Amino acid sequence: MIQAPKGTYDVLPQDVERRRVLTGHAEHILGAAGYRRIETPSFESTELFARGVGEATDIVQKEMYSFDDGGGRSLTLRPEGTAPVCRAYIEHGMHKLPPPVKLWYLSSFFRAENPQKGRYRQFWQVGAEVIGSDSPETDAELIVLLAELLEAMGVKGTRLRIASLGQPETRGAYREELTAYLRAHEDELSDEVRARIDLNPMRAFDASDPGTKAVMAGAPLLLDRLASDDAEHFAQVRALLDTADVGYELDPTLVRGLDYYTRTVFEFTSDALGAQSGVGGGGRYDRLIEQLGGQSTPGIGWAAGLERILLAAPEQPVAADLVDLLVTVADRESREAHQAAFVIAHEARRAGLAAQLELTGRSLKSALKHADRIQARYVAIVNDGEQTSLKDMSSSEQKELATGAVIAAILRGHGL
Ligand code: AMP
């Protein structure tokens, strides 16, 4: 039997409603704040992610689905949404729009990760980006919008951690300081951390082995090294979050898996999730647009995982689909009756009713049973082309009508 590839899943009809609820909240919450939806292609030039996300990141090193397009170009299934949105911003000259440009998306992304609960190889993210403003209000507002979305979805046990990464230059100097510190304590570190000291020393803060943890407890912190304007920006973001009554923890070791961040970074987790507790996160990327070939333009964004939101949110009772009418025939041998039934169902839908045609050649008795099962309000039983019995399923009352009068009778019965 052929099965879905490892780390992927099918969205079955019964799963669609909760996803629609999330889309609705995102549309409402982000739409009200002036964000407009954008969709970019599922694959992009590999170079976009290598340049945008960063060569040294786990995503680019290990997790990209890249392939040759047959013409010698390397393409990659998008592992994240920010670089593609910035690519589109540049490509479509959106710098000519009144700033800031506020965009949101709900798309699927691809990462060759080890699948587990809440971690897939194809997953969906709802994301928001604001391009063209570096004010602290932008950062705080964006964070508040994600908090609102998670609250609207009923995500349980959320926590927010924030930090500032400053500028790449500050980070470069800090990186050297941290690397020297790690080198000085090399013997106490785990093999994995030691192997990555030069490639990505910040990752040492993520390590869980006791030796590395003890070393990291005394490590220098980037938050203590920020340039004064970055420190001031961060202080203002925090003051705004305080004003909005959004609780957060300052986490000087917050490491995000993408290289393009500057200044504010943040992450929401949920205690209702297991090991994969990250629900959504993001940060500022003031250098990214320039790095991708555009004019120097500040930006900030977040992305939240749809699967994790749904895992951490309560199940809601899902209303059954509404069926106004099931159309069937009394005599399965009559071609005229089948034709008339086809026309009734078609015209009923044109008149705005949810109407289904009996398609499997069920006997009248089992068609009525089926009508019960799908909770149809009426069943039209076409006797011949001319005459139709209309049965009201709630009262069991049945009327004989001219076939052409069936739809009007239902609309009247609905009080329409
Ligand atoms: P990131 O783009 O890595 O910052 O991730 C943002 C959010 O996307 C995370 O907090 C998760 O909710 C979700 N996410 C990231 N990777 C995966 C994955 N492999 N499977 C499911 N959700 C993911």
PDB file of N, CA, C and O in Angstrom, residues 140-192:
ATOM      1  N   ALA A 140       5.931  45.944  19.266  1.00  0.00           N
ATOM      2  CA  ALA A 140       4.976  45.618  20.333  1.00  0.00           C
ATOM      3  C   ALA A 140       3.620  45.255  19.734  1.00  0.00           C
ATOM      4  O   ALA A 140       2.976  44.284  20.162  1.00  0.00           O
ATOM      5  N   GLU A 141       3.199  45.995  18.721  1.00  0.00           N
ATOM      6  CA  GLU A 141       1.886  45.720  18.122  1.00  0.00           C
ATOM      7  C   GLU A 141       1.852  44.330  17.485  1.00  0.00           C
ATOM      8  O   GLU A 141       0.892  43.576  17.641  1.00  0.00           O
ATOM      9  N   LEU A 142       2.928  44.001  16.814  1.00  0.00           N
ATOM     10  CA  LEU A 142       2.998  42.700  16.151  1.00  0.00           C
ATOM     11  C   LEU A 142       2.930  41.560  17.180  1.00  0.00           C
ATOM     12  O   LEU A 142       2.241  40.552  16.973  1.00  0.00           O
ATOM     13  N   ILE A 143       3.631  41.729  18.281  1.00  0.00           N
ATOM     14  CA  ILE A 143       3.609  40.710  19.340  1.00  0.00           C
ATOM     15  C   ILE A 143       2.200  40.594  19.925  1.00  0.00           C
ATOM     16  O   ILE A 143       1.676  39.499  20.140  1.00  0.00           O
ATOM     17  N   VAL A 144       1.569  41.749  20.149  1.00  0.00           N
ATOM     18  CA  VAL A 144       0.217  41.747  20.717  1.00  0.00           C
ATOM     19  C   VAL A 144      -0.758  41.033  19.777  1.00  0.00           C
ATOM     20  O   VAL A 144      -1.639  40.293  20.216  1.00  0.00           O
ATOM     21  N   LEU A 145      -0.580  41.222  18.465  1.00  0.00           N
ATOM     22  CA  LEU A 145      -1.488  40.574  17.512  1.00  0.00           C
ATOM     23  C   LEU A 145      -1.364  39.057  17.579  1.00  0.00           C
ATOM     24  O   LEU A 145      -2.370  38.336  17.493  1.00  0.00           O
ATOM     25  N   LEU A 146      -0.138  38.551  17.746  1.00  0.00           N
ATOM     26  CA  LEU A 146       0.016  37.095  17.868  1.00  0.00           C
ATOM     27  C   LEU A 146      -0.603  36.616  19.186  1.00  0.00           C
ATOM     28  O   LEU A 146      -1.273  35.581  19.221  1.00  0.00           O
ATOM     29  N   ALA A 147      -0.405  37.394  20.245  1.00  0.00           N
ATOM     30  CA  ALA A 147      -1.021  37.037  21.534  1.00  0.00           C
ATOM     31  C   ALA A 147      -2.537  36.959  21.375  1.00  0.00           C
ATOM     32  O   ALA A 147      -3.195  36.038  21.878  1.00  0.00           O
ATOM     33  N   GLU A 148      -3.101  37.916  20.644  1.00  0.00           N
ATOM     34  CA  GLU A 148      -4.558  37.934  20.438  1.00  0.00           C
ATOM     35  C   GLU A 148      -5.030  36.733  19.635  1.00  0.00           C
ATOM     36  O   GLU A 148      -6.071  36.143  19.918  1.00  0.00           O
ATOM     37  N   LEU A 149      -4.257  36.380  18.614  1.00  0.00           N
ATOM     38  CA  LEU A 149      -4.636  35.237  17.786  1.00  0.00           C
ATOM     39  C   LEU A 149      -4.622  33.950  18.618  1.00  0.00           C
ATOM     40  O   LEU A 149      -5.550  33.139  18.545  1.00  0.00           O
ATOM     41  N   LEU A 150      -3.590  33.782  19.425  1.00  0.00           N
ATOM     42  CA  LEU A 150      -3.498  32.575  20.254  1.00  0.00           C
ATOM     43  C   LEU A 150      -4.634  32.552  21.270  1.00  0.00           C
ATOM     44  O   LEU A 150      -5.226  31.506  21.554  1.00  0.00           O
ATOM     45  N   GLU A 151      -4.972  33.727  21.796  1.00  0.00           N
ATOM     46  CA  GLU A 151      -6.062  33.799  22.768  1.00  0.00           C
ATOM     47  C   GLU A 151      -7.402  33.482  22.102  1.00  0.00           C
ATOM     48  O   GLU A 151      -8.214  32.723  22.632  1.00  0.00           O
ATOM     49  N   ALA A 152      -7.612  34.033  20.901  1.00  0.00           N
ATOM     50  CA  ALA A 152      -8.869  33.777  20.184  1.00  0.00           C
ATOM     51  C   ALA A 152      -9.036  32.286  19.890  1.00  0.00           C
ATOM     52  O   ALA A 152     -10.145  31.753  19.909  1.00  0.00           O
ATOM     53  N   MET A 153      -7.923  31.611  19.646  1.00  0.00           N
ATOM     54  CA  MET A 153      -7.981  30.172  19.361  1.00  0.00           C
ATOM     55  C   MET A 153      -8.103  29.346  20.636  1.00  0.00           C
ATOM     56  O   MET A 153      -8.293  28.139  20.587  1.00  0.00           O
ATOM     57  N   GLY A 154      -7.956  29.996  21.802  1.00  0.00           N
ATOM     58  CA  GLY A 154      -8.049  29.279  23.074  1.00  0.00           C
ATOM     59  C   GLY A 154      -6.804  28.453  23.371  1.00  0.00           C
ATOM     60  O   GLY A 154      -6.879  27.456  24.099  1.00  0.00           O
ATOM     61  N   VAL A 155      -5.653  28.841  22.828  1.00  0.00           N
ATOM     62  CA  VAL A 155      -4.406  28.108  23.101  1.00  0.00           C
ATOM     63  C   VAL A 155      -4.094  28.207  24.590  1.00  0.00           C
ATOM     64  O   VAL A 155      -4.104  29.294  25.164  1.00  0.00           O
ATOM     65  N   LYS A 156      -3.857  27.039  25.193  1.00  0.00           N
ATOM     66  CA  LYS A 156      -3.695  27.007  26.647  1.00  0.00           C
ATOM     67  C   LYS A 156      -2.228  27.160  27.057  1.00  0.00           C
ATOM     68  O   LYS A 156      -1.333  26.769  26.330  1.00  0.00           O
ATOM     69  N   GLY A 157      -2.041  27.722  28.254  1.00  0.00           N
ATOM     70  CA  GLY A 157      -0.718  27.773  28.885  1.00  0.00           C
ATOM     71  C   GLY A 157       0.343  28.488  28.081  1.00  0.00           C
ATOM     72  O   GLY A 157       1.482  28.040  28.008  1.00  0.00           O
ATOM     73  N   THR A 158      -0.016  29.626  27.472  1.00  0.00           N
ATOM     74  CA  THR A 158       0.994  30.300  26.652  1.00  0.00           C
ATOM     75  C   THR A 158       1.957  31.119  27.520  1.00  0.00           C
ATOM     76  O   THR A 158       1.581  31.657  28.554  1.00  0.00           O
ATOM     77  N   ARG A 159       3.185  31.173  27.086  1.00  0.00           N
ATOM     78  CA  ARG A 159       4.213  32.014  27.700  1.00  0.00           C
ATOM     79  C   ARG A 159       4.936  32.725  26.592  1.00  0.00           C
ATOM     80  O   ARG A 159       5.145  32.158  25.523  1.00  0.00           O
ATOM     81  N   LEU A 160       5.354  33.935  26.887  1.00  0.00           N
ATOM     82  CA  LEU A 160       6.079  34.729  25.898  1.00  0.00           C
ATOM     83  C   LEU A 160       7.479  35.018  26.436  1.00  0.00           C
ATOM     84  O   LEU A 160       7.633  35.454  27.574  1.00  0.00           O
ATOM     85  N   ARG A 161       8.483  34.737  25.616  1.00  0.00           N
ATOM     86  CA  ARG A 161       9.861  35.105  25.967  1.00  0.00           C
ATOM     87  C   ARG A 161      10.364  36.092  24.933  1.00  0.00           C
ATOM     88  O   ARG A 161      10.071  35.940  23.746  1.00  0.00           O
ATOM     89  N   ILE A 162      11.069  37.106  25.394  1.00  0.00           N
ATOM     90  CA  ILE A 162      11.589  38.087  24.445  1.00  0.00           C
ATOM     91  C   ILE A 162      13.057  38.395  24.745  1.00  0.00           C
ATOM     92  O   ILE A 162      13.545  38.185  25.858  1.00  0.00           O
ATOM     93  N   ALA A 163      13.737  38.894  23.740  1.00  0.00           N
ATOM     94  CA  ALA A 163      15.126  39.324  23.897  1.00  0.00           C
ATOM     95  C   ALA A 163      15.429  40.299  22.769  1.00  0.00           C
ATOM     96  O   ALA A 163      14.588  40.535  21.892  1.00  0.00           O
ATOM     97  N   SER A 164      16.613  40.872  22.803  1.00  0.00           N
ATOM     98  CA  SER A 164      17.075  41.672  21.665  1.00  0.00           C
ATOM     99  C   SER A 164      18.431  41.146  21.231  1.00  0.00           C
ATOM    100  O   SER A 164      19.281  40.844  22.061  1.00  0.00           O
ATOM    101  N   LEU A 165      18.612  41.016  19.944  1.00  0.00           N
ATOM    102  CA  LEU A 165      19.880  40.520  19.404  1.00  0.00           C
ATOM    103  C   LEU A 165      20.780  41.656  18.928  1.00  0.00           C
ATOM    104  O   LEU A 165      21.879  41.410  18.438  1.00  0.00           O
ATOM    105  N   GLY A 166      20.280  42.891  19.029  1.00  0.00           N
ATOM    106  CA  GLY A 166      21.093  44.036  18.597  1.00  0.00           C
ATOM    107  C   GLY A 166      21.391  44.008  17.109  1.00  0.00           C
ATOM    108  O   GLY A 166      20.602  43.494  16.315  1.00  0.00           O
ATOM    109  N   GLN A 167      22.539  44.569  16.739  1.00  0.00           N
ATOM    110  CA  GLN A 167      22.958  44.628  15.333  1.00  0.00           C
ATOM    111  C   GLN A 167      23.970  43.525  15.028  1.00  0.00           C
ATOM    112  O   GLN A 167      24.642  43.052  15.946  1.00  0.00           O
ATOM    113  N   PRO A 168      24.104  43.159  13.762  1.00  0.00           N
ATOM    114  CA  PRO A 168      25.073  42.121  13.405  1.00  0.00           C
ATOM    115  C   PRO A 168      26.489  42.430  13.902  1.00  0.00           C
ATOM    116  O   PRO A 168      27.210  41.521  14.305  1.00  0.00           O
ATOM    117  N   GLU A 169      26.874  43.740  13.914  1.00  0.00           N
ATOM    118  CA  GLU A 169      28.235  44.087  14.361  1.00  0.00           C
ATOM    119  C   GLU A 169      28.403  43.768  15.846  1.00  0.00           C
ATOM    120  O   GLU A 169      29.410  43.197  16.264  1.00  0.00           O
ATOM    121  N   THR A 170      27.389  44.163  16.630  1.00  0.00           N
ATOM    122  CA  THR A 170      27.426  43.878  18.072  1.00  0.00           C
ATOM    123  C   THR A 170      27.482  42.371  18.269  1.00  0.00           C
ATOM    124  O   THR A 170      28.209  41.852  19.111  1.00  0.00           O
ATOM    125  N   ARG A 171      26.661  41.701  17.462  1.00  0.00           N
ATOM    126  CA  ARG A 171      26.573  40.250  17.584  1.00  0.00           C
ATOM    127  C   ARG A 171      27.911  39.606  17.197  1.00  0.00           C
ATOM    128  O   ARG A 171      28.331  38.636  17.805  1.00  0.00           O
ATOM    129  N   GLY A 172      28.573  40.198  16.183  1.00  0.00           N
ATOM    130  CA  GLY A 172      29.864  39.679  15.740  1.00  0.00           C
ATOM    131  C   GLY A 172      30.897  39.762  16.866  1.00  0.00           C
ATOM    132  O   GLY A 172      31.606  38.790  17.169  1.00  0.00           O
ATOM    133  N   ALA A 173      30.946  40.938  17.505  1.00  0.00           N
ATOM    134  CA  ALA A 173      31.914  41.132  18.593  1.00  0.00           C
ATOM    135  C   ALA A 173      31.573  40.210  19.762  1.00  0.00           C
ATOM    136  O   ALA A 173      32.449  39.590  20.373  1.00  0.00           O
ATOM    137  N   TYR A 174      30.254  40.123  20.043  1.00  0.00           N
ATOM    138  CA  TYR A 174      29.815  39.257  21.140  1.00  0.00           C
ATOM    139  C   TYR A 174      30.140  37.800  20.836  1.00  0.00           C
ATOM    140  O   TYR A 174      30.578  37.042  21.707  1.00  0.00           O
ATOM    141  N   ARG A 175      29.972  37.443  19.583  1.00  0.00           N
ATOM    142  CA  ARG A 175      30.236  36.081  19.157  1.00  0.00           C
ATOM    143  C   ARG A 175      31.697  35.696  19.421  1.00  0.00           C
ATOM    144  O   ARG A 175      31.989  34.606  19.894  1.00  0.00           O
ATOM    145  N   GLU A 176      32.567  36.665  19.133  1.00  0.00           N
ATOM    146  CA  GLU A 176      33.995  36.406  19.400  1.00  0.00           C
ATOM    147  C   GLU A 176      34.253  36.237  20.887  1.00  0.00           C
ATOM    148  O   GLU A 176      34.989  35.349  21.308  1.00  0.00           O
ATOM    149  N   GLU A 177      33.596  37.094  21.657  1.00  0.00           N
ATOM    150  CA  GLU A 177      33.757  37.013  23.111  1.00  0.00           C
ATOM    151  C   GLU A 177      33.253  35.665  23.621  1.00  0.00           C
ATOM    152  O   GLU A 177      33.916  34.989  24.419  1.00  0.00           O
ATOM    153  N   LEU A 178      32.088  35.262  23.099  1.00  0.00           N
ATOM    154  CA  LEU A 178      31.489  33.990  23.539  1.00  0.00           C
ATOM    155  C   LEU A 178      32.339  32.806  23.078  1.00  0.00           C
ATOM    156  O   LEU A 178      32.561  31.853  23.832  1.00  0.00           O
ATOM    157  N   THR A 179      32.834  32.891  21.842  1.00  0.00           N
ATOM    158  CA  THR A 179      33.679  31.807  21.316  1.00  0.00           C
ATOM    159  C   THR A 179      34.926  31.640  22.185  1.00  0.00           C
ATOM    160  O   THR A 179      35.307  30.524  22.546  1.00  0.00           O
ATOM    161  N   ALA A 180      35.535  32.778  22.538  1.00  0.00           N
ATOM    162  CA  ALA A 180      36.738  32.721  23.386  1.00  0.00           C
ATOM    163  C   ALA A 180      36.392  32.103  24.738  1.00  0.00           C
ATOM    164  O   ALA A 180      37.146  31.278  25.277  1.00  0.00           O
ATOM    165  N   TYR A 181      35.226  32.477  25.258  1.00  0.00           N
ATOM    166  CA  TYR A 181      34.791  31.926  26.547  1.00  0.00           C
ATOM    167  C   TYR A 181      34.588  30.408  26.447  1.00  0.00           C
ATOM    168  O   TYR A 181      35.019  29.645  27.305  1.00  0.00           O
ATOM    169  N   LEU A 182      33.949  29.982  25.342  1.00  0.00           N
ATOM    170  CA  LEU A 182      33.704  28.546  25.157  1.00  0.00           C
ATOM    171  C   LEU A 182      35.032  27.795  24.982  1.00  0.00           C
ATOM    172  O   LEU A 182      35.206  26.704  25.531  1.00  0.00           O
ATOM    173  N   ARG A 183      35.943  28.385  24.225  1.00  0.00           N
ATOM    174  CA  ARG A 183      37.270  27.765  24.039  1.00  0.00           C
ATOM    175  C   ARG A 183      37.965  27.576  25.390  1.00  0.00           C
ATOM    176  O   ARG A 183      38.578  26.544  25.647  1.00  0.00           O
ATOM    177  N   ALA A 184      37.828  28.593  26.242  1.00  0.00           N
ATOM    178  CA  ALA A 184      38.477  28.528  27.558  1.00  0.00           C
ATOM    179  C   ALA A 184      37.882  27.420  28.425  1.00  0.00           C
ATOM    180  O   ALA A 184      38.511  26.955  29.369  1.00  0.00           O
ATOM    181  N   HIS A 185      36.649  27.012  28.106  1.00  0.00           N
ATOM    182  CA  HIS A 185      35.981  25.962  28.901  1.00  0.00           C
ATOM    183  C   HIS A 185      35.729  24.710  28.071  1.00  0.00           C
ATOM    184  O   HIS A 185      34.849  23.904  28.415  1.00  0.00           O
ATOM    185  N   GLU A 186      36.484  24.544  27.012  1.00  0.00           N
ATOM    186  CA  GLU A 186      36.256  23.476  26.044  1.00  0.00           C
ATOM    187  C   GLU A 186      36.085  22.094  26.677  1.00  0.00           C
ATOM    188  O   GLU A 186      35.206  21.324  26.295  1.00  0.00           O
ATOM    189  N   ASP A 187      36.919  21.797  27.673  1.00  0.00           N
ATOM    190  CA  ASP A 187      36.910  20.460  28.291  1.00  0.00           C
ATOM    191  C   ASP A 187      35.592  20.131  28.966  1.00  0.00           C
ATOM    192  O   ASP A 187      35.249  18.962  29.134  1.00  0.00           O
ATOM    193  N   GLU A 188      34.865  21.155  29.381  1.00  0.00           N
ATOM    194  CA  GLU A 188      33.623  20.905  30.131  1.00  0.00           C
ATOM    195  C   GLU A 188      32.404  20.796  29.211  1.00  0.00           C
ATOM    196  O   GLU A 188      31.312  20.504  29.672  1.00  0.00           O
ATOM    197  N   LEU A 189      32.581  21.052  27.911  1.00  0.00           N
ATOM    198  CA  LEU A 189      31.436  21.083  26.991  1.00  0.00           C
ATOM    199  C   LEU A 189      31.152  19.709  26.385  1.00  0.00           C
ATOM    200  O   LEU A 189      32.046  18.860  26.304  1.00  0.00           O
ATOM    201  N   SER A 190      29.918  19.515  25.946  1.00  0.00           N
ATOM    202  CA  SER A 190      29.579  18.267  25.254  1.00  0.00           C
ATOM    203  C   SER A 190      30.266  18.256  23.883  1.00  0.00           C
ATOM    204  O   SER A 190      30.608  19.317  23.341  1.00  0.00           O
ATOM    205  N   ASP A 191      30.437  17.064  23.333  1.00  0.00           N
ATOM    206  CA  ASP A 191      31.129  16.938  22.036  1.00  0.00           C
ATOM    207  C   ASP A 191      30.420  17.759  20.964  1.00  0.00           C
ATOM    208  O   ASP A 191      31.054  18.415  20.138  1.00  0.00           O
ATOM    209  N   GLU A 192      29.085  17.694  20.997  1.00  0.00           N
ATOM    210  CA  GLU A 192      28.309  18.370  19.948  1.00  0.00           C
ATOM    211  C   GLU A 192      28.524  19.880  19.993  1.00  0.00           C
ATOM    212  O   GLU A 192      28.729  20.525  18.972  1.00  0.00           O
TER     213      GLU A 192
END
